[in-house]
Short mmCIF file of N, CA and C in Angstrom, two decimals:
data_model
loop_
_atom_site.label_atom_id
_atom_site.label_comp_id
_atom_site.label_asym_id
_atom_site.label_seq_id
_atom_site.Cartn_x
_atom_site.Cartn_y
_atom_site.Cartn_z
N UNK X 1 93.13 84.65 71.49
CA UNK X 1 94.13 85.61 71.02
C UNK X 1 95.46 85.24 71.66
N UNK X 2 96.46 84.98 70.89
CA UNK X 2 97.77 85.07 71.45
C UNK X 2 98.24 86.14 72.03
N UNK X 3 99.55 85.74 72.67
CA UNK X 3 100.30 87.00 73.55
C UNK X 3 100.83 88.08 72.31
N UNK X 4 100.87 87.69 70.87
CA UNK X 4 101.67 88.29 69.60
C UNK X 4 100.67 89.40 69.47
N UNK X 5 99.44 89.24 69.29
CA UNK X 5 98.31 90.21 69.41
C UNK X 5 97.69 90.98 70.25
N UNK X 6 98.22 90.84 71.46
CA UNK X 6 97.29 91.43 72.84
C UNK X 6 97.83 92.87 73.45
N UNK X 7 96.99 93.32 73.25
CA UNK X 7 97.20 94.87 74.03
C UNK X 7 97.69 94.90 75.51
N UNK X 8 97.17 93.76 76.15
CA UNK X 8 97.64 93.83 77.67
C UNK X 8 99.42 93.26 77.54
N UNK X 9 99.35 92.74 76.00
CA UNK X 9 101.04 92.03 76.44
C UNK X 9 101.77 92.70 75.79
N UNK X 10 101.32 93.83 74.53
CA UNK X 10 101.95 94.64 74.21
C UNK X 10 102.47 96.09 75.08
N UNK X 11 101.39 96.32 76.19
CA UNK X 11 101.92 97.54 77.39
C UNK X 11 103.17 96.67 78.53
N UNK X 12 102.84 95.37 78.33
CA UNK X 12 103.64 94.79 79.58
C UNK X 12 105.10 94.89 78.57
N UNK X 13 105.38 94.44 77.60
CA UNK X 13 106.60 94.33 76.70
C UNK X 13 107.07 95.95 76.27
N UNK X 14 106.19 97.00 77.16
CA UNK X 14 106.83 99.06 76.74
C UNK X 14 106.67 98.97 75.38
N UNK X 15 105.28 97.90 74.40
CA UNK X 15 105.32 98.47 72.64
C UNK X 15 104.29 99.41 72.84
N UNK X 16 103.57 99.03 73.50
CA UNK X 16 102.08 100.66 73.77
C UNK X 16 102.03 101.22 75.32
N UNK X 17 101.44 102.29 75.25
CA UNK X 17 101.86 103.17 76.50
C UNK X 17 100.74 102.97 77.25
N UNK X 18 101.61 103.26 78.35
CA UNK X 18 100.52 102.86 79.33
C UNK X 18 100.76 104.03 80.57
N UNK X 19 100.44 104.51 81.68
CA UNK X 19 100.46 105.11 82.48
C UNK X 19 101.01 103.83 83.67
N UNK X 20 101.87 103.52 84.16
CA UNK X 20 102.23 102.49 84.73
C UNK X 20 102.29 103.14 86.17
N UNK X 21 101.86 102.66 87.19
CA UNK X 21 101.68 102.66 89.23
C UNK X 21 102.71 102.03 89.40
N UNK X 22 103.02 100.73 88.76
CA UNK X 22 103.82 99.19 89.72
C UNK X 22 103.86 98.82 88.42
N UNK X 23 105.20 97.95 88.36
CA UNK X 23 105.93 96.86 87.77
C UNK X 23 107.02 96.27 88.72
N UNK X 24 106.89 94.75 88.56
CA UNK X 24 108.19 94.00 88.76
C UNK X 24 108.43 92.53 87.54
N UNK X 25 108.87 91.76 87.90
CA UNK X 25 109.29 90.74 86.84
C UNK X 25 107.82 90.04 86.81
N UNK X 26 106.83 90.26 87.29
CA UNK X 26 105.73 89.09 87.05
C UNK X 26 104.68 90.09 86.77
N UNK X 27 103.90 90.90 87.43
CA UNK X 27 103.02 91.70 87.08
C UNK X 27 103.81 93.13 86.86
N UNK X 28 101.89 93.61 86.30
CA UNK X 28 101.87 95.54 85.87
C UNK X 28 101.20 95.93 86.27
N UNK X 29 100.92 97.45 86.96
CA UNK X 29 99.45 97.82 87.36
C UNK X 29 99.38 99.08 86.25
N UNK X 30 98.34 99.33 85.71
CA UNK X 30 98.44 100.83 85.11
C UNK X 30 97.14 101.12 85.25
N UNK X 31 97.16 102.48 84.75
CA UNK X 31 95.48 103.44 84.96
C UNK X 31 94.24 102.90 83.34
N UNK X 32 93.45 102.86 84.19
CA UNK X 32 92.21 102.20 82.85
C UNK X 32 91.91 102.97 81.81
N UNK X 33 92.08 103.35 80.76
CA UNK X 33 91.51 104.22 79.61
C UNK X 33 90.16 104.90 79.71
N UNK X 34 89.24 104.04 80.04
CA UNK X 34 87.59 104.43 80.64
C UNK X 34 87.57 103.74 82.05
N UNK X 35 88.26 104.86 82.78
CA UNK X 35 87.65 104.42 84.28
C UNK X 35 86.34 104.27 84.82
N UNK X 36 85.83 103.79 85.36
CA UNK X 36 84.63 104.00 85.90
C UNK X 36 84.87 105.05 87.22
N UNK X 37 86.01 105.01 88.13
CA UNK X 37 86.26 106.53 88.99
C UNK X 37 87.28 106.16 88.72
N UNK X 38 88.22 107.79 89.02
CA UNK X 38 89.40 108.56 88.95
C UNK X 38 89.85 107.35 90.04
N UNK X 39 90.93 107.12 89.56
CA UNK X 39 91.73 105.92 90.28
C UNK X 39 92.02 104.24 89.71
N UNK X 40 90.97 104.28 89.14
CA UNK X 40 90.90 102.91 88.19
C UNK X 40 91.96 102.19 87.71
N UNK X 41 92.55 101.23 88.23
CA UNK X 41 93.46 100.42 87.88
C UNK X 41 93.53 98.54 87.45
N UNK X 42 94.19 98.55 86.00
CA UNK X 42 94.82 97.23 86.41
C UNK X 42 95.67 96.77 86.78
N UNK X 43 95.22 95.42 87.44
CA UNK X 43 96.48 94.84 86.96
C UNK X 43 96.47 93.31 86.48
N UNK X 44 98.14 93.13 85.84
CA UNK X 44 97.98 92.13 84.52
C UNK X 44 99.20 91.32 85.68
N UNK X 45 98.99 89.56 84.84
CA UNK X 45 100.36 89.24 84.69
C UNK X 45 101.13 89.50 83.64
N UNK X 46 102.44 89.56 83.27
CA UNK X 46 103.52 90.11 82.59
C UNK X 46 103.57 88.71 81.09
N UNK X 47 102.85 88.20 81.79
CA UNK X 47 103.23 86.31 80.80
C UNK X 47 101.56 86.35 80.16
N UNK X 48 101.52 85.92 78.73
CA UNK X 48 100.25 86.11 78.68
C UNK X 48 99.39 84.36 79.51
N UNK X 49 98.26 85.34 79.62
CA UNK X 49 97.24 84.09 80.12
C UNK X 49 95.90 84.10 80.02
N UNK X 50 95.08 83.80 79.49
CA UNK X 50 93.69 84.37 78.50
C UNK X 50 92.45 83.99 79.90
N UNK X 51 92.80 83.24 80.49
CA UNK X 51 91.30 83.59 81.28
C UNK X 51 92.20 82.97 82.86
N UNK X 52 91.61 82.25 83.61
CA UNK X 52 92.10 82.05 84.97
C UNK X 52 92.50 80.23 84.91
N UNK X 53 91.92 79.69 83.67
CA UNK X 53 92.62 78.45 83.71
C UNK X 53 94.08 78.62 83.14
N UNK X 54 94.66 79.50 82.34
CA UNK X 54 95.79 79.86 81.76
C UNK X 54 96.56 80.20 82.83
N UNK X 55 96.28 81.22 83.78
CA UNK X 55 97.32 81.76 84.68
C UNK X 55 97.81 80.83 85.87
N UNK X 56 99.44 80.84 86.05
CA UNK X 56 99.98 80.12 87.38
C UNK X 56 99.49 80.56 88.43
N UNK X 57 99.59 79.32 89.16
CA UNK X 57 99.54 80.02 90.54
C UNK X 57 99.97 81.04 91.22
N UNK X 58 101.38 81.42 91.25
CA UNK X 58 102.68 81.98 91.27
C UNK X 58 102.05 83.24 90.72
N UNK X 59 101.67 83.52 89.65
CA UNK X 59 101.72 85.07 89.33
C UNK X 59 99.90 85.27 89.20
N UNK X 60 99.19 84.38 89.76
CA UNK X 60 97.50 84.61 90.35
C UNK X 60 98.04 85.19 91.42
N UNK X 61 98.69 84.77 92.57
CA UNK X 61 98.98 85.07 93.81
C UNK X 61 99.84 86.49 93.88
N UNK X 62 100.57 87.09 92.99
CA UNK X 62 101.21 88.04 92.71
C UNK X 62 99.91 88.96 92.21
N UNK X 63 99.48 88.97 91.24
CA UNK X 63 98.10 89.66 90.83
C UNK X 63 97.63 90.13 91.85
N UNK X 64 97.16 89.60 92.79
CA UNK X 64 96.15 89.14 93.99
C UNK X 64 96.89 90.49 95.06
N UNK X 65 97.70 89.74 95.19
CA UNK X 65 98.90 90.56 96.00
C UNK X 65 99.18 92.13 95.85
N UNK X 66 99.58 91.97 94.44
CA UNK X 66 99.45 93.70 94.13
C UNK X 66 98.27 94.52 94.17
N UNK X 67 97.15 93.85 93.82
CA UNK X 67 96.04 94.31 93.42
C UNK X 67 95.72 94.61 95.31
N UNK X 68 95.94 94.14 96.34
CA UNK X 68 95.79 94.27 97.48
C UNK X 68 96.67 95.67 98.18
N UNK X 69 97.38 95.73 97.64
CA UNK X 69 98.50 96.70 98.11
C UNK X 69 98.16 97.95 97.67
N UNK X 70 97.63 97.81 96.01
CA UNK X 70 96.92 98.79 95.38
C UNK X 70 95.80 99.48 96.24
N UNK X 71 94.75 98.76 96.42
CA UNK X 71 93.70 99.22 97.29
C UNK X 71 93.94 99.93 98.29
N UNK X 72 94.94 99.26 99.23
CA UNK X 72 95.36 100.24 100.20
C UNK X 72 95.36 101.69 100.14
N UNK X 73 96.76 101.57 98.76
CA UNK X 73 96.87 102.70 98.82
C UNK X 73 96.11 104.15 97.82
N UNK X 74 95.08 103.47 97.29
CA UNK X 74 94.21 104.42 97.02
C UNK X 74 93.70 104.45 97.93
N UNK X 75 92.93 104.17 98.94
CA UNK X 75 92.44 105.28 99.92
C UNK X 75 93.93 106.11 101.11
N UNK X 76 94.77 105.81 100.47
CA UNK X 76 95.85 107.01 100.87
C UNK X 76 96.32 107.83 100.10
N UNK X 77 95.77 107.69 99.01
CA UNK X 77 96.50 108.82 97.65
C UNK X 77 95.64 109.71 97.58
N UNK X 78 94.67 110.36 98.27
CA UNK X 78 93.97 112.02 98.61
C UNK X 78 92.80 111.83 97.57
N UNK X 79 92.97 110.55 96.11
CA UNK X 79 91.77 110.28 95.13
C UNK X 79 90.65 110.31 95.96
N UNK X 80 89.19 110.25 95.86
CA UNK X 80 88.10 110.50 96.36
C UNK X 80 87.96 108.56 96.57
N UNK X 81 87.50 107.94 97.44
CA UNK X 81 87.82 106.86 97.95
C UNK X 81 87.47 106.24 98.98
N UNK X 82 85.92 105.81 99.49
CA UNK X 82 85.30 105.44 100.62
C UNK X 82 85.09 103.92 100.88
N UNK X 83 85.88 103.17 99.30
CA UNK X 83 85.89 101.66 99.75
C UNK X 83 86.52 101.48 98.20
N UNK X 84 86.29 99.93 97.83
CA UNK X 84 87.45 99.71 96.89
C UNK X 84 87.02 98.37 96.52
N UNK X 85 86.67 98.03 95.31
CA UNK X 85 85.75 97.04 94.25
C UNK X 85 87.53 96.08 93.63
N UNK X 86 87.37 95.14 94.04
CA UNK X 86 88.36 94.38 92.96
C UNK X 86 87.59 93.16 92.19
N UNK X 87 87.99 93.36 90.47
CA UNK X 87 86.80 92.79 89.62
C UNK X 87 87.49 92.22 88.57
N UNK X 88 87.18 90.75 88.67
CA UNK X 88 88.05 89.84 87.61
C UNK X 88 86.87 89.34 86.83
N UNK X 89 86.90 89.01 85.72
CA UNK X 89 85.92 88.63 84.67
C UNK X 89 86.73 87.40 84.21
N UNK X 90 86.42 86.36 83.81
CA UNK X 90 87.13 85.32 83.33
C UNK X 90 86.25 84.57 82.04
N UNK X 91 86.43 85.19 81.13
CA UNK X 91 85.65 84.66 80.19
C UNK X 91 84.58 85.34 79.29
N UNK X 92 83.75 85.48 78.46
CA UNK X 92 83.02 85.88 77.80
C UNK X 92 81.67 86.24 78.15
N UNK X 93 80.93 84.65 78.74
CA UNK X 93 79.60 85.16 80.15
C UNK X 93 79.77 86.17 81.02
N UNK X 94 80.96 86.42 81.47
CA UNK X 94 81.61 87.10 83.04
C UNK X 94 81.84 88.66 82.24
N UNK X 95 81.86 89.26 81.01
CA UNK X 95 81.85 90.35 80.64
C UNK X 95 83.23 90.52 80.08
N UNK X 96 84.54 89.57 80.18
CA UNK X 96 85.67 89.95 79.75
C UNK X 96 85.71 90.14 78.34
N UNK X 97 86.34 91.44 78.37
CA UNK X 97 86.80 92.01 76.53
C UNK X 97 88.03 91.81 76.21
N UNK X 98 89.33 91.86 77.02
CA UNK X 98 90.22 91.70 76.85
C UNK X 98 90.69 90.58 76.97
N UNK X 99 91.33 89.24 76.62
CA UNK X 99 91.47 87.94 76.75
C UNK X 99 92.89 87.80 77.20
N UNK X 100 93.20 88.75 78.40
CA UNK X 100 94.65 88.30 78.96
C UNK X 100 94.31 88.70 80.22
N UNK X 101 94.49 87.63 81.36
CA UNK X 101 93.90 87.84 82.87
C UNK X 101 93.95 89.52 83.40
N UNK X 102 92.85 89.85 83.84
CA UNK X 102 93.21 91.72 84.33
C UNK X 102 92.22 91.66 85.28
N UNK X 103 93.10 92.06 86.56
CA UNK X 103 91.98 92.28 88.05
C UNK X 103 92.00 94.24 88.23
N UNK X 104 90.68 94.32 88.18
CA UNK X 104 90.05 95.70 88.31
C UNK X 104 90.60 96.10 88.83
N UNK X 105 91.20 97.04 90.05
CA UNK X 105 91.18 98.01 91.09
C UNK X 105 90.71 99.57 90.90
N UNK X 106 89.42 99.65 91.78
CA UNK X 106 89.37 100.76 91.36
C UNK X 106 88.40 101.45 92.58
N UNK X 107 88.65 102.65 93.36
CA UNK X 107 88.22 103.60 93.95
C UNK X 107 86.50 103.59 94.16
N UNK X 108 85.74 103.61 95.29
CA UNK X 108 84.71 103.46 95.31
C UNK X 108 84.01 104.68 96.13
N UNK X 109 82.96 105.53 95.66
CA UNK X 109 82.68 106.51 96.59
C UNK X 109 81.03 106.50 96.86
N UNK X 110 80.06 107.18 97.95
CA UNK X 110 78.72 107.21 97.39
C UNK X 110 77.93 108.38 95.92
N UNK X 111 77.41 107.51 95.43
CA UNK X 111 76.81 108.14 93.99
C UNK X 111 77.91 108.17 93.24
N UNK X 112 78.93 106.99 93.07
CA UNK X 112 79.46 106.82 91.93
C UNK X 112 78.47 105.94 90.90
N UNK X 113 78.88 105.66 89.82
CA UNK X 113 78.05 105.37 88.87
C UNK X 113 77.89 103.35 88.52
N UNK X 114 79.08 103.04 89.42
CA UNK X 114 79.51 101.79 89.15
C UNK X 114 78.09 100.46 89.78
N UNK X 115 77.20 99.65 88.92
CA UNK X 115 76.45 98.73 89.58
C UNK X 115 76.27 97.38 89.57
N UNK X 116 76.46 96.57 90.21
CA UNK X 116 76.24 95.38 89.48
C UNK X 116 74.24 94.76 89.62
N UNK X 117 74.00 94.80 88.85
CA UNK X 117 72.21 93.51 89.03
C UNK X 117 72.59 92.58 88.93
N UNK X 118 71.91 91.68 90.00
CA UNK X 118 71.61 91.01 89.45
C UNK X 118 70.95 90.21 90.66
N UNK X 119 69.95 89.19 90.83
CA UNK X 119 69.08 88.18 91.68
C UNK X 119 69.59 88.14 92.64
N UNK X 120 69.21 89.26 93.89
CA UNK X 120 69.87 88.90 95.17
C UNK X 120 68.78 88.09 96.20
N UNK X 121 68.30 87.57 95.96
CA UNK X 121 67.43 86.27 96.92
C UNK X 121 67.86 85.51 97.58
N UNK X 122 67.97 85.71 98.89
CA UNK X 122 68.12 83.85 99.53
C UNK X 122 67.73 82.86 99.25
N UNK X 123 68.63 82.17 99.40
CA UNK X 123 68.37 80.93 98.51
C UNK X 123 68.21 79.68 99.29
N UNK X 124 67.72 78.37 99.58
CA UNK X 124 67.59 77.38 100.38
C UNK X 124 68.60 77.10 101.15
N UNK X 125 68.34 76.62 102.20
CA UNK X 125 70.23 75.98 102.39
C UNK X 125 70.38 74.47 101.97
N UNK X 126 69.53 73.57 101.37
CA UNK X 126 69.63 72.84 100.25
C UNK X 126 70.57 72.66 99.40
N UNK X 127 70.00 73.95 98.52
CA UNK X 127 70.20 74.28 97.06
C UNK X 127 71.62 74.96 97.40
N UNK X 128 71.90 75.68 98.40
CA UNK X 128 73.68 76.55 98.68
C UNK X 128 74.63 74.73 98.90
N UNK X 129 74.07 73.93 99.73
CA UNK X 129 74.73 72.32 100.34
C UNK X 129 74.84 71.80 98.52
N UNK X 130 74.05 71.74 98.15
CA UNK X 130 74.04 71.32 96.62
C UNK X 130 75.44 72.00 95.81
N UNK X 131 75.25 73.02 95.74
CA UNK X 131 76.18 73.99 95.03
C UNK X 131 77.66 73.87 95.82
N UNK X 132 77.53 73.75 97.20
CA UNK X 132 79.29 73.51 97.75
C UNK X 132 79.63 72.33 97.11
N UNK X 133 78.63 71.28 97.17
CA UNK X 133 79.40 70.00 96.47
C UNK X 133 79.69 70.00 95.15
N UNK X 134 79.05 70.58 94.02
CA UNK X 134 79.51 70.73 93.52
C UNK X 134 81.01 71.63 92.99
N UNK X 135 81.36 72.81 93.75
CA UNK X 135 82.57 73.04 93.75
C UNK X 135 83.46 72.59 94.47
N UNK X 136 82.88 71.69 95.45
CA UNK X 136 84.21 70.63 95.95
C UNK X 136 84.41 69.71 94.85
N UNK X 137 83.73 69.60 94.01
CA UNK X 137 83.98 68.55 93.13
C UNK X 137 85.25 68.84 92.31
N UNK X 138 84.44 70.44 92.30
CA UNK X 138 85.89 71.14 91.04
C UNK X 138 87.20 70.80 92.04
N UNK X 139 87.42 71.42 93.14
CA UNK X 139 88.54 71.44 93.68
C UNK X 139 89.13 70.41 93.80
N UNK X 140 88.37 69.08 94.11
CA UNK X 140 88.97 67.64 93.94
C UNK X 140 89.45 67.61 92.88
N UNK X 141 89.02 67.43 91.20
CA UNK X 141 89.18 67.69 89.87
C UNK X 141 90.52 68.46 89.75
N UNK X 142 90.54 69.43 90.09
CA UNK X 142 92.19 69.95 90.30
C UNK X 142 93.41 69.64 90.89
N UNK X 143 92.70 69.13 92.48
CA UNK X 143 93.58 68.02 92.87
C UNK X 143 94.37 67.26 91.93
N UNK X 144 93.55 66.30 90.91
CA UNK X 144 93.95 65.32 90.37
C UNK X 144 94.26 65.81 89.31
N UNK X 145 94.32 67.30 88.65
CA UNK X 145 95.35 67.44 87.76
C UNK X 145 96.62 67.59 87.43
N UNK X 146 97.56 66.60 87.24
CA UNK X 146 98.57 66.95 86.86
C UNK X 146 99.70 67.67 86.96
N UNK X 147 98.65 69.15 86.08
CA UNK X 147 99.63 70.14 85.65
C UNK X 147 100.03 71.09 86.79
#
């Protein structure tokens, strides 16, 4: 989906409404439509970018940033608030619906409703030595890109 079609780039451009926390020239934070708890926030970059290979560094690190500041201060805004979930989906496997980068923030209490499953087993330390090399591989791979 282009930025011409996207709901996250149409609230960042004031064409649909949004309940807005934070704006500056790179990101937005606003309140979630279906929160999972009272407090639920995103936030976007301002530029569209469809999954995490799209987005700069520069406004990942801004995301990151706000979305940190955010947390804070929900457990200072009196919301009900005993810890604090930040949740990026990048892609279609990962659960993302919306195809323009959006990091969760959102309020965490006991017997809220929010869960993730899934295979929590220890795993060899093999098979974990296996798996670092392979994401050193990625990170080398980026190294040598380019862009």
């Amino acid at each position: 989906m282009s930025g011409d079609r996207c709901v996250f780039c149409a609230i960042a451009r004031g064409r649909e409404e949004a309940s807005v926390v934070f704006e500056d020239d790179t990101v937005m934070a606003f309140m979630v439509l279906q929160p999972v708890t009272p407090g639920h926030l995103l936030v976007i970059p301002k530029s569209h970018a469809e999954g995490l290979a799209d987005l700069p560094d520069d406004a990942g690190l801004r995301v990151w940033a706000v979305a940190h500041r955010l947390g804070r201060a929900l457990r200072l805004s009196g919301l009900r608030c005993e810890g604090v979930n930040l949740f990026l989906a990048d892609g279609e496997a990962a659960f993302q619906e919306v195809f323009h980068v959006h990091l969760h923030v959102f309020p965490r209490f006991a017997g809220d409703s929010f869960r993730l499953q899934a295979d929590w087993r220890v795993h060899e330390r093999r098979r974990l030595d296996e798996t670092a090399a392979a994401v050193r591989a990625g990170m080398a791979a980026l190294d040598a890109d380019p862009r």
